[in-house]
Short mmCIF file of C-alpha atoms and ligand atoms in Angstrom, two decimals:
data_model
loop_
_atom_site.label_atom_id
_atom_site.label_comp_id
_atom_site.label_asym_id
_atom_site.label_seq_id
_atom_site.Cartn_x
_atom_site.Cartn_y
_atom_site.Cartn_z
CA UNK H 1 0.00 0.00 0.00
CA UNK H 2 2.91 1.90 0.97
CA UNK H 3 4.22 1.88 -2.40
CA UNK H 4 1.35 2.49 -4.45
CA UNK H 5 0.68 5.68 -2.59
CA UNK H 6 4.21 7.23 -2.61
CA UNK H 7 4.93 6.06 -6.22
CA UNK H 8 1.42 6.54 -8.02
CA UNK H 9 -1.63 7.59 -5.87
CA UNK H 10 -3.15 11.36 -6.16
CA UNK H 11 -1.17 11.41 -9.89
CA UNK H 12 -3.31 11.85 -12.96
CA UNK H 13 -0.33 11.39 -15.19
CA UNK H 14 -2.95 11.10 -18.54
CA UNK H 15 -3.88 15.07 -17.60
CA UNK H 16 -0.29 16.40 -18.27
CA UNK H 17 1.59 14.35 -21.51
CA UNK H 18 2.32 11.41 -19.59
CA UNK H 19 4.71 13.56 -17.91
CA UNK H 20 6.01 11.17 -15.01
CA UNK H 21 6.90 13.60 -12.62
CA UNK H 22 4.05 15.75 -11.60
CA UNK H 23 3.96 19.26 -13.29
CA UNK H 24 4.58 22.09 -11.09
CA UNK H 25 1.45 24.38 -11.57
CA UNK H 26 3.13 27.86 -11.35
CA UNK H 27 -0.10 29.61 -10.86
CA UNK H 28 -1.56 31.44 -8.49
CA UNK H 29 -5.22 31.60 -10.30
CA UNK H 30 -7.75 29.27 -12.22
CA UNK H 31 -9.95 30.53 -14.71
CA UNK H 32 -13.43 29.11 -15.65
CA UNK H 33 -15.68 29.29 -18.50
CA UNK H 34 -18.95 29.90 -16.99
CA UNK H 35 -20.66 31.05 -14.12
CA UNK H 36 -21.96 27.85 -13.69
CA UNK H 37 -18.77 26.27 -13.05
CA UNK H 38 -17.64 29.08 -10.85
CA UNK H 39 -20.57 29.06 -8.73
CA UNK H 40 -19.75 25.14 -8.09
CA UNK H 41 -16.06 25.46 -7.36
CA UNK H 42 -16.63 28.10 -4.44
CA UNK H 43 -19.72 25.72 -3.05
CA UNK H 44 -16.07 23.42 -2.32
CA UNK H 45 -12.82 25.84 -2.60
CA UNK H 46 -11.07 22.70 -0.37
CA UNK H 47 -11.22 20.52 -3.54
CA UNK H 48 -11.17 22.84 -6.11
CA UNK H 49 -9.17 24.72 -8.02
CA UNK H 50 -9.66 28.65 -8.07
CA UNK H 51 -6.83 29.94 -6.03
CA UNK H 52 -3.62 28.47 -4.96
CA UNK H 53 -3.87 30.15 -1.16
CA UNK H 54 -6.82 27.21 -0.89
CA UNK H 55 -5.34 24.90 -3.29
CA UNK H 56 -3.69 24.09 -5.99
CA UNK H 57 -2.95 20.95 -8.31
CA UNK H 58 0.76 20.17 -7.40
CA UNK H 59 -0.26 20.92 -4.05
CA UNK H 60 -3.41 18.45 -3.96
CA UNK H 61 -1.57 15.47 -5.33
CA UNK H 62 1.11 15.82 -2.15
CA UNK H 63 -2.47 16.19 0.15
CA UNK H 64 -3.83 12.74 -1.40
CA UNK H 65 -0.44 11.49 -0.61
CA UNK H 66 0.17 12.24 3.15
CA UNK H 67 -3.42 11.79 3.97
CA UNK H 68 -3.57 8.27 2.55
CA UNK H 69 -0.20 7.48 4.30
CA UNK H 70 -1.89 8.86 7.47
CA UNK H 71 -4.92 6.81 7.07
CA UNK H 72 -7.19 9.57 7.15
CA UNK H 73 -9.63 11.20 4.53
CA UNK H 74 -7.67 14.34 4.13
CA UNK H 75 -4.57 16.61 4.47
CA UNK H 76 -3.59 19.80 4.22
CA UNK H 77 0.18 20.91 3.85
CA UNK H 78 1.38 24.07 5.46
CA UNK H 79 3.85 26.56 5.17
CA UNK H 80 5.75 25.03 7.99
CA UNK H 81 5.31 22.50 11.11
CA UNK H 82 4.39 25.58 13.34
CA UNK H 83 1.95 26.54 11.39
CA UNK H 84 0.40 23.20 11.01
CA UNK H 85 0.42 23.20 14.95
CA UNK H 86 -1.06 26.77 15.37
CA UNK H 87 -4.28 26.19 12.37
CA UNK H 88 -5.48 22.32 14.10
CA UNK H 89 -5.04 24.20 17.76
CA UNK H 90 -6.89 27.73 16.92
CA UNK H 91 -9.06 26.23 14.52
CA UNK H 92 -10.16 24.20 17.42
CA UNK H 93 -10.41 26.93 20.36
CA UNK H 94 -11.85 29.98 21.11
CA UNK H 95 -11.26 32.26 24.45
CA UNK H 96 -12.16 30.92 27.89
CA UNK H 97 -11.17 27.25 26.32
CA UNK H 98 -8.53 25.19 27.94
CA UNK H 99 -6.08 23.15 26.52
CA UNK H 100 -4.31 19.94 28.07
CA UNK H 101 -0.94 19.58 26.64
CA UNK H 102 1.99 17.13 27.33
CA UNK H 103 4.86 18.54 29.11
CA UNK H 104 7.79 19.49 26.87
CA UNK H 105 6.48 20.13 23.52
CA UNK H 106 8.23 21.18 20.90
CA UNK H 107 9.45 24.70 21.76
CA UNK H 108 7.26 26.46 19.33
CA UNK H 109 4.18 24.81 20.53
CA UNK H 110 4.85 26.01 24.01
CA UNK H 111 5.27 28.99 22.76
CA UNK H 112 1.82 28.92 20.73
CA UNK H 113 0.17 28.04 23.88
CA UNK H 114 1.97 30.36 26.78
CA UNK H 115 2.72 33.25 24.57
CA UNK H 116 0.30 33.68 21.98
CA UNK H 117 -3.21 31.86 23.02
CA UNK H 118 -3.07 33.14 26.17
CA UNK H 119 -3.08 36.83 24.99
CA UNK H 120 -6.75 35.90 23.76
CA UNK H 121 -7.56 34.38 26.93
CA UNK H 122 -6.96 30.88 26.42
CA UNK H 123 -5.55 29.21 29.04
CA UNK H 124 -3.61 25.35 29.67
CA UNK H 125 -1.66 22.89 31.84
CA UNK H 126 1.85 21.09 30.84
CA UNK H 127 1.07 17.20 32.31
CA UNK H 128 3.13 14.51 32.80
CA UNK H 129 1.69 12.60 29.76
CA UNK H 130 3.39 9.09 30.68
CA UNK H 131 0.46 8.77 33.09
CA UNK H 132 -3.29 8.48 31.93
CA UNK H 133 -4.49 9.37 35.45
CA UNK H 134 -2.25 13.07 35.49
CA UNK H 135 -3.99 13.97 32.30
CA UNK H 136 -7.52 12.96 33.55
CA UNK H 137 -6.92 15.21 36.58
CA UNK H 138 -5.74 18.03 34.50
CA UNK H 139 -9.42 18.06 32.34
CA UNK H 140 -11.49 20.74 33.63
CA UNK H 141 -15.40 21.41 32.59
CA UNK H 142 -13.70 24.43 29.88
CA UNK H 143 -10.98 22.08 28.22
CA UNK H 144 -11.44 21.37 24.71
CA UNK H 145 -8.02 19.87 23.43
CA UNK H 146 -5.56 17.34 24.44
CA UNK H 147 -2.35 18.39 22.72
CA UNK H 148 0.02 15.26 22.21
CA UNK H 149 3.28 14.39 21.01
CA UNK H 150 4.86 11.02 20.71
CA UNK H 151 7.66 10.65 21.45
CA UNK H 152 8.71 14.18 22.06
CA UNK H 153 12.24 15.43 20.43
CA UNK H 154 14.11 16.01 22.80
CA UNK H 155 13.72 13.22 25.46
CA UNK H 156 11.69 11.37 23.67
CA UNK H 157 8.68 10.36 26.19
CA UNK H 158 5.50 8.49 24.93
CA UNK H 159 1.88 8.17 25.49
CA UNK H 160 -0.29 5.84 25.25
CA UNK H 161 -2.49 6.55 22.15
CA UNK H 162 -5.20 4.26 22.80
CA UNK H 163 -5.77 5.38 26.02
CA UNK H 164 -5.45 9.09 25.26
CA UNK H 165 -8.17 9.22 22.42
CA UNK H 166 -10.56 6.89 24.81
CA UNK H 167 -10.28 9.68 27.86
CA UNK H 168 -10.22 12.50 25.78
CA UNK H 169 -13.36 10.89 23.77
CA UNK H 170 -15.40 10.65 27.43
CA UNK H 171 -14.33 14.14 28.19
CA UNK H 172 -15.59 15.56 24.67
CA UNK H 173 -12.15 17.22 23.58
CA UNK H 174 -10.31 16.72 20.64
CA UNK H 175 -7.16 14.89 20.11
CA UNK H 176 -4.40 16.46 18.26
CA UNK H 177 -0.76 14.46 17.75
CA UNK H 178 2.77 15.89 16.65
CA UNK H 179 3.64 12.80 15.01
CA UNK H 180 6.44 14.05 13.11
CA UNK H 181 9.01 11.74 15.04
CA UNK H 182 7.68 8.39 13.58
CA UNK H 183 6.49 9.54 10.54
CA UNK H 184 3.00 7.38 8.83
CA UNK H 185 5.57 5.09 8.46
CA UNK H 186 6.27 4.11 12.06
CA UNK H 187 2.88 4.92 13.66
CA UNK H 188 -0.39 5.75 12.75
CA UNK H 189 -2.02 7.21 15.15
CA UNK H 190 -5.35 7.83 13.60
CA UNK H 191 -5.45 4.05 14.25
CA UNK H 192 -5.89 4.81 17.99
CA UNK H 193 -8.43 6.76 17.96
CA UNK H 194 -6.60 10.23 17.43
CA UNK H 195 -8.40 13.27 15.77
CA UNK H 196 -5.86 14.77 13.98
CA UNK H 197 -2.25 14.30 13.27
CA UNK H 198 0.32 17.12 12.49
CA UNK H 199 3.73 16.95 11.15
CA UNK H 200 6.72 18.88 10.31
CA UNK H 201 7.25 17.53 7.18
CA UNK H 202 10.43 19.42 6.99
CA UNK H 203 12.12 16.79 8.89
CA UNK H 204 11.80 13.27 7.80
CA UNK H 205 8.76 13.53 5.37
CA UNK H 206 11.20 15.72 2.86
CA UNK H 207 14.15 14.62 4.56
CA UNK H 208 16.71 16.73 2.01
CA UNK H 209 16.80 20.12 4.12
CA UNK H 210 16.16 22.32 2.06
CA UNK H 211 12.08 22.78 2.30
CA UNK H 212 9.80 23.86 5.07
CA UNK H 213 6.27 22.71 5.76
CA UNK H 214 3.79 21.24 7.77
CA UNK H 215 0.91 18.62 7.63
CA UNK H 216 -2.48 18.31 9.05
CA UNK H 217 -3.99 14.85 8.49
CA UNK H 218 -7.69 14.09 9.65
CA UNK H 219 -11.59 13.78 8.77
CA UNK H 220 -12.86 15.49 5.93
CA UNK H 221 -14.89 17.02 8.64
CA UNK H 222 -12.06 18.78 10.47
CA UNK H 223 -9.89 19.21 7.76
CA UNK H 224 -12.65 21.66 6.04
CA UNK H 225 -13.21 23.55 9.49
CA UNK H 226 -9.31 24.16 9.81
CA UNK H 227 -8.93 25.40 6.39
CA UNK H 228 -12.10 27.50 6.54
CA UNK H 229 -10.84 29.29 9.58
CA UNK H 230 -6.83 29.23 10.40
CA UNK H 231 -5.70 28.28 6.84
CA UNK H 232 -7.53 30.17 4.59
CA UNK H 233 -7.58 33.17 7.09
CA UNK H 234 -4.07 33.63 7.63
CA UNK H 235 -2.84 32.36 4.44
CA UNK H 236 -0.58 29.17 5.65
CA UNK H 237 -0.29 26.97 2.43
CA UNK H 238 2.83 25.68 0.37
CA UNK H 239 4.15 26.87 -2.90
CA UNK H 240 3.62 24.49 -6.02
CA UNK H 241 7.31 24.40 -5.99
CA UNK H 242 7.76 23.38 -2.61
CA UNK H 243 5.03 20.88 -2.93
CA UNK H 244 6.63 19.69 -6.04
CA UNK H 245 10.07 19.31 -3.81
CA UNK H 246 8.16 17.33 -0.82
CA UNK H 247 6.85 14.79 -3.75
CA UNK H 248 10.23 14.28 -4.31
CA UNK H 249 11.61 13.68 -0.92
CA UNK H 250 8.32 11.48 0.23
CA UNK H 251 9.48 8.79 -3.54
CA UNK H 252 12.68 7.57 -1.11
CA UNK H 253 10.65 7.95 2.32
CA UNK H 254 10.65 4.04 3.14
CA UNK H 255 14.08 3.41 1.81
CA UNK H 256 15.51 6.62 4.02
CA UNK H 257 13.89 5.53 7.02
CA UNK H 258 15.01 1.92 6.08
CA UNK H 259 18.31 3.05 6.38
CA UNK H 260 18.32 5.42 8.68
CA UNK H 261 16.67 3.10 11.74
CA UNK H 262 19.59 0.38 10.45
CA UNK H 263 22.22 3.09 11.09
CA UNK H 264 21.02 3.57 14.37
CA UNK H 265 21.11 0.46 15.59
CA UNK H 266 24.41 0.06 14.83
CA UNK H 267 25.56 3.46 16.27
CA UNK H 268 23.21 2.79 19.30
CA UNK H 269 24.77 -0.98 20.08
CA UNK H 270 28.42 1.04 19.37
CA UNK H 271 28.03 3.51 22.18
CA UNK H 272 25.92 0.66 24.27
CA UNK H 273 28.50 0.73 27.38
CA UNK H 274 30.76 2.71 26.18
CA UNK H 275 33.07 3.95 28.71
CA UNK H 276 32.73 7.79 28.51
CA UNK H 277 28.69 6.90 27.69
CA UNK H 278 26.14 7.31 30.93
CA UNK H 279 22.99 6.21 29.16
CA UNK H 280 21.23 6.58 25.90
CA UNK H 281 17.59 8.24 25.38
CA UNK H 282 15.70 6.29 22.65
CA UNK H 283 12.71 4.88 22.67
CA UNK H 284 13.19 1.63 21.24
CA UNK H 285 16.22 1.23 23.94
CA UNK H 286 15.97 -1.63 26.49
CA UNK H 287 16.84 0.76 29.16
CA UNK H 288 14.01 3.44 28.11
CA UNK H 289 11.74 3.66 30.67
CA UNK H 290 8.17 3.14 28.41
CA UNK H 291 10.29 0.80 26.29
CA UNK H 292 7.26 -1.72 26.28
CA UNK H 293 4.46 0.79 25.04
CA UNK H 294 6.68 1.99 22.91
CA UNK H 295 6.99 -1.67 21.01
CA UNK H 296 3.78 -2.10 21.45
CA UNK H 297 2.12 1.23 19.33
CA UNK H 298 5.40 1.80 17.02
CA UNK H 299 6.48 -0.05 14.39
CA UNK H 300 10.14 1.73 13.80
CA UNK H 301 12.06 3.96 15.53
CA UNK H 302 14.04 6.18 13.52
CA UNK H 303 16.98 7.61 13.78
CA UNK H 304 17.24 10.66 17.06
CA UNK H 305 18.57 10.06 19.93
CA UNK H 306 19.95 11.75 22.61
CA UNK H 307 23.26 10.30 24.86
CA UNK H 308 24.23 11.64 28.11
CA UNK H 309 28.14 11.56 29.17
CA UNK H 310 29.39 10.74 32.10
CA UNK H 311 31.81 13.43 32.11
CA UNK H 312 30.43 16.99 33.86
CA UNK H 313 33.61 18.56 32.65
CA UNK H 314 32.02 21.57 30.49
CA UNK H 315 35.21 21.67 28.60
CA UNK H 316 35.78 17.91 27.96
CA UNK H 317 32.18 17.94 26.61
CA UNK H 318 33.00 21.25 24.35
CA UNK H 319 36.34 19.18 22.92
CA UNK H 320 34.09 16.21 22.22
CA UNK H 321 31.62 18.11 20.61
CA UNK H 322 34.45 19.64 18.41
CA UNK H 323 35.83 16.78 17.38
CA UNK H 324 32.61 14.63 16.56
CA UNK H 325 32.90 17.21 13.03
CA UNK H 326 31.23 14.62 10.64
CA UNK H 327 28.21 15.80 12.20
CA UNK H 328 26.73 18.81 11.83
CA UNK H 329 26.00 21.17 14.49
CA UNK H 330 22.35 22.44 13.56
CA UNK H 331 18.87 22.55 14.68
CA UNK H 332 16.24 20.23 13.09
CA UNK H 333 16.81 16.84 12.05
CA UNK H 334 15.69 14.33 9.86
CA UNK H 335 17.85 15.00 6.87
CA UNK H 336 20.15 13.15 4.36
CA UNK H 337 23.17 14.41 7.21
CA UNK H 338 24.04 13.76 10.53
CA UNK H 339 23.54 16.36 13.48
CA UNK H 340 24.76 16.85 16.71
CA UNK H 341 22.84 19.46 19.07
CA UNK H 342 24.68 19.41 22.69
CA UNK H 343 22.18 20.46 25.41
CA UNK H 344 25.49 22.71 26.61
CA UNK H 345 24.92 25.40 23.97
CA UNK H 346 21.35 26.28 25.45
CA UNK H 347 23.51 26.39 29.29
CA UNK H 348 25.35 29.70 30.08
CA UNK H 349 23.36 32.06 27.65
CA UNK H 350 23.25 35.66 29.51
CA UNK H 351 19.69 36.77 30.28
CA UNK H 352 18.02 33.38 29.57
CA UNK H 353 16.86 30.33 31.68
CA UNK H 354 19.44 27.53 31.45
CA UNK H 355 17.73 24.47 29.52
CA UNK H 356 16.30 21.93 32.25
CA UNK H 357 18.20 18.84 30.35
CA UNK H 358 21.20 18.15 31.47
CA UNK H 359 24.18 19.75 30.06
CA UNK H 360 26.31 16.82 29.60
CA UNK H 361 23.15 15.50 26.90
CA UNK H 362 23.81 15.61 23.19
CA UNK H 363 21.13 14.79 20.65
CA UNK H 364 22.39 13.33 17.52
CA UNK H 365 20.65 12.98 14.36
CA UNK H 366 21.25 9.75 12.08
CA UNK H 367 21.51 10.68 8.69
CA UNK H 368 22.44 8.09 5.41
CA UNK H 369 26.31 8.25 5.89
CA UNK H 370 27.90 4.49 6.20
CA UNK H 371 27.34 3.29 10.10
CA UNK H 372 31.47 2.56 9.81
CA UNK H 373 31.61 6.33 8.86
CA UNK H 374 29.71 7.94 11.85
CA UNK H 375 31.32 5.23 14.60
CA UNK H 376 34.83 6.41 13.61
CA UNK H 377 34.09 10.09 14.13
CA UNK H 378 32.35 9.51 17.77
CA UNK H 379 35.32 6.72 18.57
CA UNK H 380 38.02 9.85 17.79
CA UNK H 381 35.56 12.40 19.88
CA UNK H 382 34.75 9.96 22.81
CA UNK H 383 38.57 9.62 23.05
CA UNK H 384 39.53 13.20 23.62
CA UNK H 385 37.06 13.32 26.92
C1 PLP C 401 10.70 21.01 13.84
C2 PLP C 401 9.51 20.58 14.59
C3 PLP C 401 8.31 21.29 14.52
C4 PLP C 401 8.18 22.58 13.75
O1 PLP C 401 8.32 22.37 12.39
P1 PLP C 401 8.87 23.51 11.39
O2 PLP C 401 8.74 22.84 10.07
O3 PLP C 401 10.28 23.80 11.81
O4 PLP C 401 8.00 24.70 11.56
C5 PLP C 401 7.22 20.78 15.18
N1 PLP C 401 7.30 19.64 15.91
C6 PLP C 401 8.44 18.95 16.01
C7 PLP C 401 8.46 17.71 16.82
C8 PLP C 401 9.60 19.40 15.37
O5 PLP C 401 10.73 18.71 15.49
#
């Protein structure tokens, strides 16, 4: 199924010379030859074609895509992953609402929620989302959302899916995933019961860094209602280019994460007591702590993890760091290249917060260089601490 989607589904190849690659429809208007025919594409601007700020025909065949690989009835793609986690939470809330969110989101979502929503008086708790019984006692009488992501990206905790949709389901709130760590690929969580599913599909969905965007997978019920208010309104969508990019990236999707997750492993069982190594943060770990749910509702893990040293010695952990060069040192992750982001660098900033992870942490990003390749570099790094 898999295959069929990423290699034909959503392509019309007999409407554009048998062209095999999808046209990129520069446009950013559609023109029509009678009223008649106007008056029906505005009675559905989701599915139609009359302006590419609503949609557009590059764009659309991506949508079929991601939506089918999501098991849901529809998509929308976004101009990035923070917008696709602003329109399904504001297209879902108004003021005096309350939102239940899982501690540790990704940064921009916190943001969204402590920064931004509140200004129009809508309020939330951060829970400890490991345990079903913390959220229930977070739901009040005004909460409408329960905000999940699994595993996080930074320490990587889990919830159960299941047993989130069922609660949140007897409550009457929605459920909204960041599932951008296991891609469709690795979990579905639609599956579970979930009511929508966002991604930043600038990570492993294009996986060549070099596009932005988001995704918002769900009912054709919910997908209309976020496009008629956040999407449309504040004008979030893709570029046919872009879209035309993303279509790329998703053709080698199962092969990359194929890789990728094989690369890993072989890192992961390199560094597995390791001298200089305290522990390793990845959920399909033996020593992660939800290491059983996380078996049980994935069916990959791919390639970020985080390791913590066992030195404290700031400088020994700046040499490492310096030497392990065959990684990059960037934000994001999920590309064709390895990354390295050391919790130190967000330690010792004047005027803000030190980072509550531990400084001697460093996240590392698999990319599709040779395991031999990547083992080397942390062997000659791991030896100068
Ligand atoms: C990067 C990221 C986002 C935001 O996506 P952008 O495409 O950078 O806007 C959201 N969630 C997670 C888990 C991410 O890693």
């Amino acid at each position: 199924m898999t295959n069929e989607i990423i290699t034909h589904l959503g392509e019309d190849r007999k409407q554009y010379y048998n062209a095999v690659a999808p046209p990129i429809i520069q446009s950013s208007n559609f023109a029509f030859d009678t009223i008649e025919d106007l008056r029906n594409a505005i009675s559905d601007e989701l599915n139609s074609h009359i302006y590419t700020r609503g949609n557009n025909p590059t764009v659309e065949i991506l949508r079929k895509k991601l939506a089918a690989l999501e098991h849901a009835e529809d998509a929308l793609v976004l101009s990035s992953g923070a917008s696709a986690v602003a329109a399904a939470v504001m297209s879902n809330c108004k003021a005096g609402d309350h939102i239940v969110c899982v501690q540790k989101p990704y940064s921009w979502t916190q943001k969204l929620l402590t920064k931004f929503l509140h200004k129009f008086g809508v309020t939330h708790d951060f829970v400890d989302a490991t345990d079903i019984q913390t959220i229930k006692a977070h739901i009040k009488s005004n909460s409408v959302i329960l905000y999940l992501e699994s595993p996080n990206s930074l320490s990587f905790e889990i919830q159960d899916l299941t047993a989130c949709a069922q609660l949140a389901k007897q409550h009457g709130l929605i459920t909204i995933i960041d599932n951008s760590y296991c891609t469709p690929l690795n979990q579905n969580p639609i599956d579970h019961g979930i009511d929508l599913v966002v991604h930043s599909g600038t990570k492993y969905l294009n996986g060549h860094s070099d596009v932005l965007n988001g995704v918002i997978c769900g009912s054709h019920e919910m997908i209309r209602n976020i496009f008629n208010s956040s999407f449309m309104t504040l004008g979030m969508c893709i570029s046919a280019h872009d879209a035309s990019l993303i279509i790329r990236g998703l053709r080698t999707l199962p092969i990359r994460m194929e890789r990728i997750e094989k690369t890993t492993q072989t890192v992961i069982a390199y560094l597995d007591h390791h001298e200089k190594v305290e522990s390793i943060l990845y959920p399909f770990h033996p020593s992660f702590k939800q290491y059983d749910l996380a078996k049980k509702q994935m069916r990959g893990c791919g390639g970020l993890f985080s390791i913590i040293l066992k030195s404290k010695d700031k400088n020994k952990i700046n040499d490492f760091v310096n030497r392990l060069d065959k990684f990059l040192m960037a934000v994001s992750w999920g590309g064709y290249e390895s990354l390295k982001m050391p919790t130190l660098a967000f330690h010792d900033i004047p005027g803000v917060e030190d980072s509550p992870l531990p400084y001697n942490m460093v996240r590392l990003s698999i990319g599709l260089e040779d395991a031999d390749y990547l083992i080397k570099n942390l062997e000659e790094a791991l030896s100068v601490i």
